[in-house]
């Protein structure tokens, strides 16, 4: 009410402006406090408000503003004042403003008609004052005093009792007259409301009884009312005393004793860990700075854990940590990589790509009882995984990829029962997977690739029924895949399974994958699987969902099943050196082109594919990589290959392809690798090949290529390997070869080249292999060849 009232009610314009500026400052303070963590900043803000109010008391002309503000402040910190007290304050302050107009006889405290004419002059101010009272209240007191003069003493006594109680709590405030007492509303704990009703002069007796009943009720229960108020005051005083004593007791504790207490507190949570005394010192300083009650044990754990972690992974000490934007102040929620919830509790630590070094300290195990996100990926962390990290049981995401972490995965990983994402890829983690993985029933993504994991897969992993992505490629896992992984509901939500580049075996797939119907990527390449092709069940289950299939480099037998050509959503088909063949079928590539129109990558190397490369291959617009090496392909390379604008890799080597490299090859501006060696190509190299500026590897050796080497090859500035050995090339070595500054291998041996070795060859500073033998070169070896400081082979 104070904040919203008209400021014109203050007496002096100068004081008015100054007063309301102060109050507006205070109001802003309160509003700001609503959105912050009040438990941490309450004491500080309370002091500031007290100071602001003290200034108000010195400068304001009206004491009522200070009083109402103080009451309002108390309402903010505790329960609202009762309606009776609020009404009394309102009337008392109004009477204070009009004290000069309403001076009453000191011997009369009642408000009867006999006194009213003397006490209240007939003036505009008096009329304004009278309007403030409810007409029913005035009538009640007027009629009551006329009818029963003997009750005046009771009226006065009731007013005096309330006045005494009120003045004890508010000694600076004058108490209201009996009109104010009569106009208040009294609320009881039983939610009954007692209001003094409008009294009609035509029914005096009834109204007198009502008024008498109200005051009789107050009189009968005044002991309970005032006794309860005293009891509440005593309890509040005791609580305040305890707060004060407890707050200052720790601040007065010697720093050595406080250090020991906090040390013991943290050690109890980390019984097997040697604590960082430097981190404990920091926590002690923080606790002394903020006070005991505002500094919880969990904050001590969080701050100690963070400081110990920063120290362990910075390798440069506390001063570096402080100056390197990690710890800007005492609020850990503002520290580098830290995120907190609305209550100031740490819930995340994001320090990916932060150049962290050293090992992960076990102290991290008490970082937060609500930590749900921990990302330390792409750093230089080393050492083994501390088992304490698996004490953070609220973790839903744990990322430690791209570090140098070694050792095994502790069995305590099973404690992370709410984990959803786990990424340990690209480390040096070894040993067997613990059975505790079976407890991770909520896990959705598991990345363990690029490590050194050993042993068979635990059958408990089949319990991870919510797992969608499981990538464990490029490890040393051996043995059979447990049948439990695909029986019943096991891994029923699996979408990607990558177990490639391991040592897995198996003579018979049996019902492998029979319960999977959501798998979009199945990658089992580079293992030691044996047996006769794929089970029919997995082909039937995945016909409509499979997008990627990799069975390359295994020891399978039999024919490639025709069902593969019905998987029209396939984007990656890799059967290279799988052991399955097409038995020299000539219709394989035409079927691939006509049915698998979504293909991005195809690898049919060593699959006994025969026939020609169909011209309709140009219709595979999404094709990025094509590998048909080591087969029995004949015919020519179709010019339509120039339509594959996304193509980055061509591998047609070790076939029986004849003719020329089509000039349309120059249209493939995304091409990075082209291997056409060991065929029977017998036409000149087209000059358009110089447009392949992204090409890094060109291997055309062991063909029948005639003519000269186009000088436009010098435009292929990204070329790293150029091998045209054992052809029928003539002419000289172009000086433009010197433009290939990224070149690492130049093999032009066993051709009919003549002339001198160009001096520009010395510009290829990264050259490691230079093979020019078996030609008709003459002249001297240029001195610039001495610039090739990386050269390993020269012949």
mmCIF file of N, CA, C and O in Angstrom, residues 737-738 740-746 757-772 781-795:
data_model
loop_
_atom_site.group_PDB
_atom_site.id
_atom_site.type_symbol
_atom_site.label_atom_id
_atom_site.label_comp_id
_atom_site.label_asym_id
_atom_site.label_seq_id
_atom_site.Cartn_x
_atom_site.Cartn_y
_atom_site.Cartn_z
ATOM 1 N N UNK A 737 55.653 -29.867 -62.362
ATOM 2 C CA UNK A 737 55.654 -30.777 -61.218
ATOM 3 C C UNK A 737 56.081 -30.039 -59.943
ATOM 4 O O UNK A 737 55.717 -30.440 -58.840
ATOM 5 N N UNK A 738 56.846 -29.001 -60.109
ATOM 6 C CA UNK A 738 57.306 -28.241 -58.959
ATOM 7 C C UNK A 738 56.186 -27.534 -58.213
ATOM 8 O O UNK A 738 56.383 -27.068 -57.074
ATOM 9 N N UNK A 740 53.507 -29.008 -57.185
ATOM 10 C CA UNK A 740 52.842 -29.967 -56.298
ATOM 11 C C UNK A 740 53.558 -29.984 -54.947
ATOM 12 O O UNK A 740 54.253 -30.933 -54.582
ATOM 13 N N UNK A 741 53.368 -28.932 -54.193
ATOM 14 C CA UNK A 741 54.143 -28.724 -52.976
ATOM 15 C C UNK A 741 53.736 -29.684 -51.853
ATOM 16 O O UNK A 741 54.458 -29.812 -50.854
ATOM 17 N N UNK A 742 52.591 -30.385 -51.986
ATOM 18 C CA UNK A 742 52.163 -31.352 -50.979
ATOM 19 C C UNK A 742 52.577 -32.777 -51.340
ATOM 20 O O UNK A 742 52.314 -33.712 -50.571
ATOM 21 N N UNK A 743 53.253 -32.940 -52.455
ATOM 22 C CA UNK A 743 53.564 -34.267 -52.973
ATOM 23 C C UNK A 743 54.502 -35.030 -52.036
ATOM 24 O O UNK A 743 55.513 -34.507 -51.577
ATOM 25 N N UNK A 744 54.134 -36.299 -51.766
ATOM 26 C CA UNK A 744 54.953 -37.176 -50.938
ATOM 27 C C UNK A 744 55.533 -38.342 -51.736
ATOM 28 O O UNK A 744 56.563 -38.900 -51.339
ATOM 29 N N UNK A 745 54.875 -38.714 -52.825
ATOM 30 C CA UNK A 745 55.373 -39.805 -53.667
ATOM 31 C C UNK A 745 55.211 -39.445 -55.132
ATOM 32 O O UNK A 745 54.123 -39.051 -55.557
ATOM 33 N N UNK A 746 56.294 -39.611 -55.892
ATOM 34 C CA UNK A 746 56.268 -39.424 -57.344
ATOM 35 C C UNK A 746 56.934 -40.652 -57.960
ATOM 36 O O UNK A 746 58.156 -40.831 -57.875
ATOM 37 N N UNK A 757 65.898 -34.017 -65.541
ATOM 38 C CA UNK A 757 65.068 -33.863 -64.331
ATOM 39 C C UNK A 757 64.947 -32.368 -64.050
ATOM 40 O O UNK A 757 65.968 -31.697 -63.866
ATOM 41 N N UNK A 758 63.716 -31.819 -64.039
ATOM 42 C CA UNK A 758 63.587 -30.367 -63.867
ATOM 43 C C UNK A 758 64.053 -29.925 -62.472
ATOM 44 O O UNK A 758 63.826 -30.614 -61.475
ATOM 45 N N UNK A 759 64.716 -28.761 -62.462
ATOM 46 C CA UNK A 759 65.198 -28.250 -61.166
ATOM 47 C C UNK A 759 64.044 -27.950 -60.218
ATOM 48 O O UNK A 759 64.211 -27.983 -58.983
ATOM 49 N N UNK A 760 62.849 -27.674 -60.776
ATOM 50 C CA UNK A 760 61.693 -27.339 -59.941
ATOM 51 C C UNK A 760 61.267 -28.486 -59.023
ATOM 52 O O UNK A 760 60.489 -28.290 -58.098
ATOM 53 N N UNK A 761 61.798 -29.688 -59.290
ATOM 54 C CA UNK A 761 61.450 -30.813 -58.441
ATOM 55 C C UNK A 761 61.881 -30.560 -56.998
ATOM 56 O O UNK A 761 61.323 -31.136 -56.053
ATOM 57 N N UNK A 762 62.839 -29.679 -56.821
ATOM 58 C CA UNK A 762 63.309 -29.341 -55.473
ATOM 59 C C UNK A 762 62.301 -28.552 -54.651
ATOM 60 O O UNK A 762 62.503 -28.357 -53.436
ATOM 61 N N UNK A 763 61.192 -28.092 -55.287
ATOM 62 C CA UNK A 763 60.166 -27.353 -54.550
ATOM 63 C C UNK A 763 59.211 -28.270 -53.777
ATOM 64 O O UNK A 763 58.451 -27.794 -52.936
ATOM 65 N N UNK A 764 59.260 -29.553 -54.092
ATOM 66 C CA UNK A 764 58.355 -30.505 -53.428
ATOM 67 C C UNK A 764 59.005 -30.958 -52.116
ATOM 68 O O UNK A 764 59.494 -32.077 -51.979
ATOM 69 N N UNK A 765 58.961 -30.085 -51.139
ATOM 70 C CA UNK A 765 59.739 -30.274 -49.913
ATOM 71 C C UNK A 765 59.301 -31.487 -49.089
ATOM 72 O O UNK A 765 60.075 -31.980 -48.273
ATOM 73 N N UNK A 766 58.045 -31.960 -49.279
ATOM 74 C CA UNK A 766 57.563 -33.091 -48.476
ATOM 75 C C UNK A 766 57.788 -34.436 -49.169
ATOM 76 O O UNK A 766 57.366 -35.476 -48.654
ATOM 77 N N UNK A 767 58.445 -34.445 -50.292
ATOM 78 C CA UNK A 767 58.633 -35.662 -51.066
ATOM 79 C C UNK A 767 59.446 -36.695 -50.283
ATOM 80 O O UNK A 767 60.521 -36.394 -49.765
ATOM 81 N N UNK A 768 58.906 -37.911 -50.213
ATOM 82 C CA UNK A 768 59.586 -39.010 -49.523
ATOM 83 C C UNK A 768 60.041 -40.106 -50.475
ATOM 84 O O UNK A 768 61.029 -40.796 -50.198
ATOM 85 N N UNK A 769 59.313 -40.279 -51.574
ATOM 86 C CA UNK A 769 59.650 -41.324 -52.554
ATOM 87 C C UNK A 769 59.751 -40.675 -53.930
ATOM 88 O O UNK A 769 58.788 -40.051 -54.394
ATOM 89 N N UNK A 770 60.895 -40.847 -54.571
ATOM 90 C CA UNK A 770 61.104 -40.349 -55.940
ATOM 91 C C UNK A 770 61.660 -41.501 -56.764
ATOM 92 O O UNK A 770 62.784 -41.966 -56.546
ATOM 93 N N UNK A 771 60.830 -41.986 -57.701
ATOM 94 C CA UNK A 771 61.200 -43.139 -58.521
ATOM 95 C C UNK A 771 61.125 -42.753 -59.992
ATOM 96 O O UNK A 771 60.035 -42.535 -60.525
ATOM 97 N N UNK A 772 62.310 -42.680 -60.614
ATOM 98 C CA UNK A 772 62.394 -42.284 -62.026
ATOM 99 C C UNK A 772 63.166 -43.317 -62.860
ATOM 100 O O UNK A 772 63.488 -43.058 -64.023
ATOM 101 N N UNK A 781 71.884 -34.557 -62.413
ATOM 102 C CA UNK A 781 70.891 -34.479 -61.335
ATOM 103 C C UNK A 781 70.949 -33.060 -60.773
ATOM 104 O O UNK A 781 72.017 -32.595 -60.362
ATOM 105 N N UNK A 782 69.816 -32.342 -60.735
ATOM 106 C CA UNK A 782 69.852 -30.935 -60.317
ATOM 107 C C UNK A 782 70.224 -30.805 -58.837
ATOM 108 O O UNK A 782 69.786 -31.611 -58.005
ATOM 109 N N UNK A 783 71.031 -29.809 -58.497
ATOM 110 C CA UNK A 783 71.400 -29.607 -57.080
ATOM 111 C C UNK A 783 70.189 -29.370 -56.178
ATOM 112 O O UNK A 783 70.242 -29.653 -54.978
ATOM 113 N N UNK A 784 69.071 -28.878 -56.739
ATOM 114 C CA UNK A 784 67.894 -28.581 -55.918
ATOM 115 C C UNK A 784 67.312 -29.821 -55.268
ATOM 116 O O UNK A 784 66.505 -29.726 -54.335
ATOM 117 N N UNK A 785 67.728 -30.983 -55.747
ATOM 118 C CA UNK A 785 67.220 -32.205 -55.137
ATOM 119 C C UNK A 785 67.670 -32.313 -53.680
ATOM 120 O O UNK A 785 67.090 -33.040 -52.878
ATOM 121 N N UNK A 786 68.704 -31.552 -53.370
ATOM 122 C CA UNK A 786 69.183 -31.506 -51.989
ATOM 123 C C UNK A 786 68.209 -30.830 -51.037
ATOM 124 O O UNK A 786 68.371 -30.917 -49.812
ATOM 125 N N UNK A 787 67.201 -30.143 -51.613
ATOM 126 C CA UNK A 787 66.181 -29.515 -50.758
ATOM 127 C C UNK A 787 65.171 -30.515 -50.211
ATOM 128 O O UNK A 787 64.391 -30.174 -49.319
ATOM 129 N N UNK A 788 65.186 -31.743 -50.744
ATOM 130 C CA UNK A 788 64.181 -32.740 -50.371
ATOM 131 C C UNK A 788 64.619 -33.436 -49.088
ATOM 132 O O UNK A 788 65.055 -34.589 -49.070
ATOM 133 N N UNK A 789 64.496 -32.736 -48.009
ATOM 134 C CA UNK A 789 65.016 -33.225 -46.723
ATOM 135 C C UNK A 789 64.199 -34.375 -46.143
ATOM 136 O O UNK A 789 64.643 -35.032 -45.192
ATOM 137 N N UNK A 790 62.994 -34.648 -46.677
ATOM 138 C CA UNK A 790 62.175 -35.755 -46.193
ATOM 139 C C UNK A 790 62.335 -37.005 -47.064
ATOM 140 O O UNK A 790 61.681 -38.024 -46.807
ATOM 141 N N UNK A 791 63.168 -36.945 -48.055
ATOM 142 C CA UNK A 791 63.300 -38.031 -49.014
ATOM 143 C C UNK A 791 63.836 -39.294 -48.344
ATOM 144 O O UNK A 791 64.844 -39.261 -47.645
ATOM 145 N N UNK A 792 63.139 -40.429 -48.552
ATOM 146 C CA UNK A 792 63.566 -41.718 -47.993
ATOM 147 C C UNK A 792 63.998 -42.692 -49.086
ATOM 148 O O UNK A 792 64.907 -43.490 -48.892
ATOM 149 N N UNK A 793 63.318 -42.626 -50.226
ATOM 150 C CA UNK A 793 63.609 -43.575 -51.307
ATOM 151 C C UNK A 793 63.878 -42.790 -52.580
ATOM 152 O O UNK A 793 63.058 -41.968 -52.992
ATOM 153 N N UNK A 794 65.012 -43.077 -53.216
ATOM 154 C CA UNK A 794 65.372 -42.431 -54.494
ATOM 155 C C UNK A 794 65.949 -43.505 -55.402
ATOM 156 O O UNK A 794 66.987 -44.096 -55.102
ATOM 157 N N UNK A 795 65.221 -43.779 -56.494
ATOM 158 C CA UNK A 795 65.771 -44.731 -57.475
ATOM 159 C C UNK A 795 65.225 -44.439 -58.864
ATOM 160 O O UNK A 795 64.244 -43.751 -59.030
#
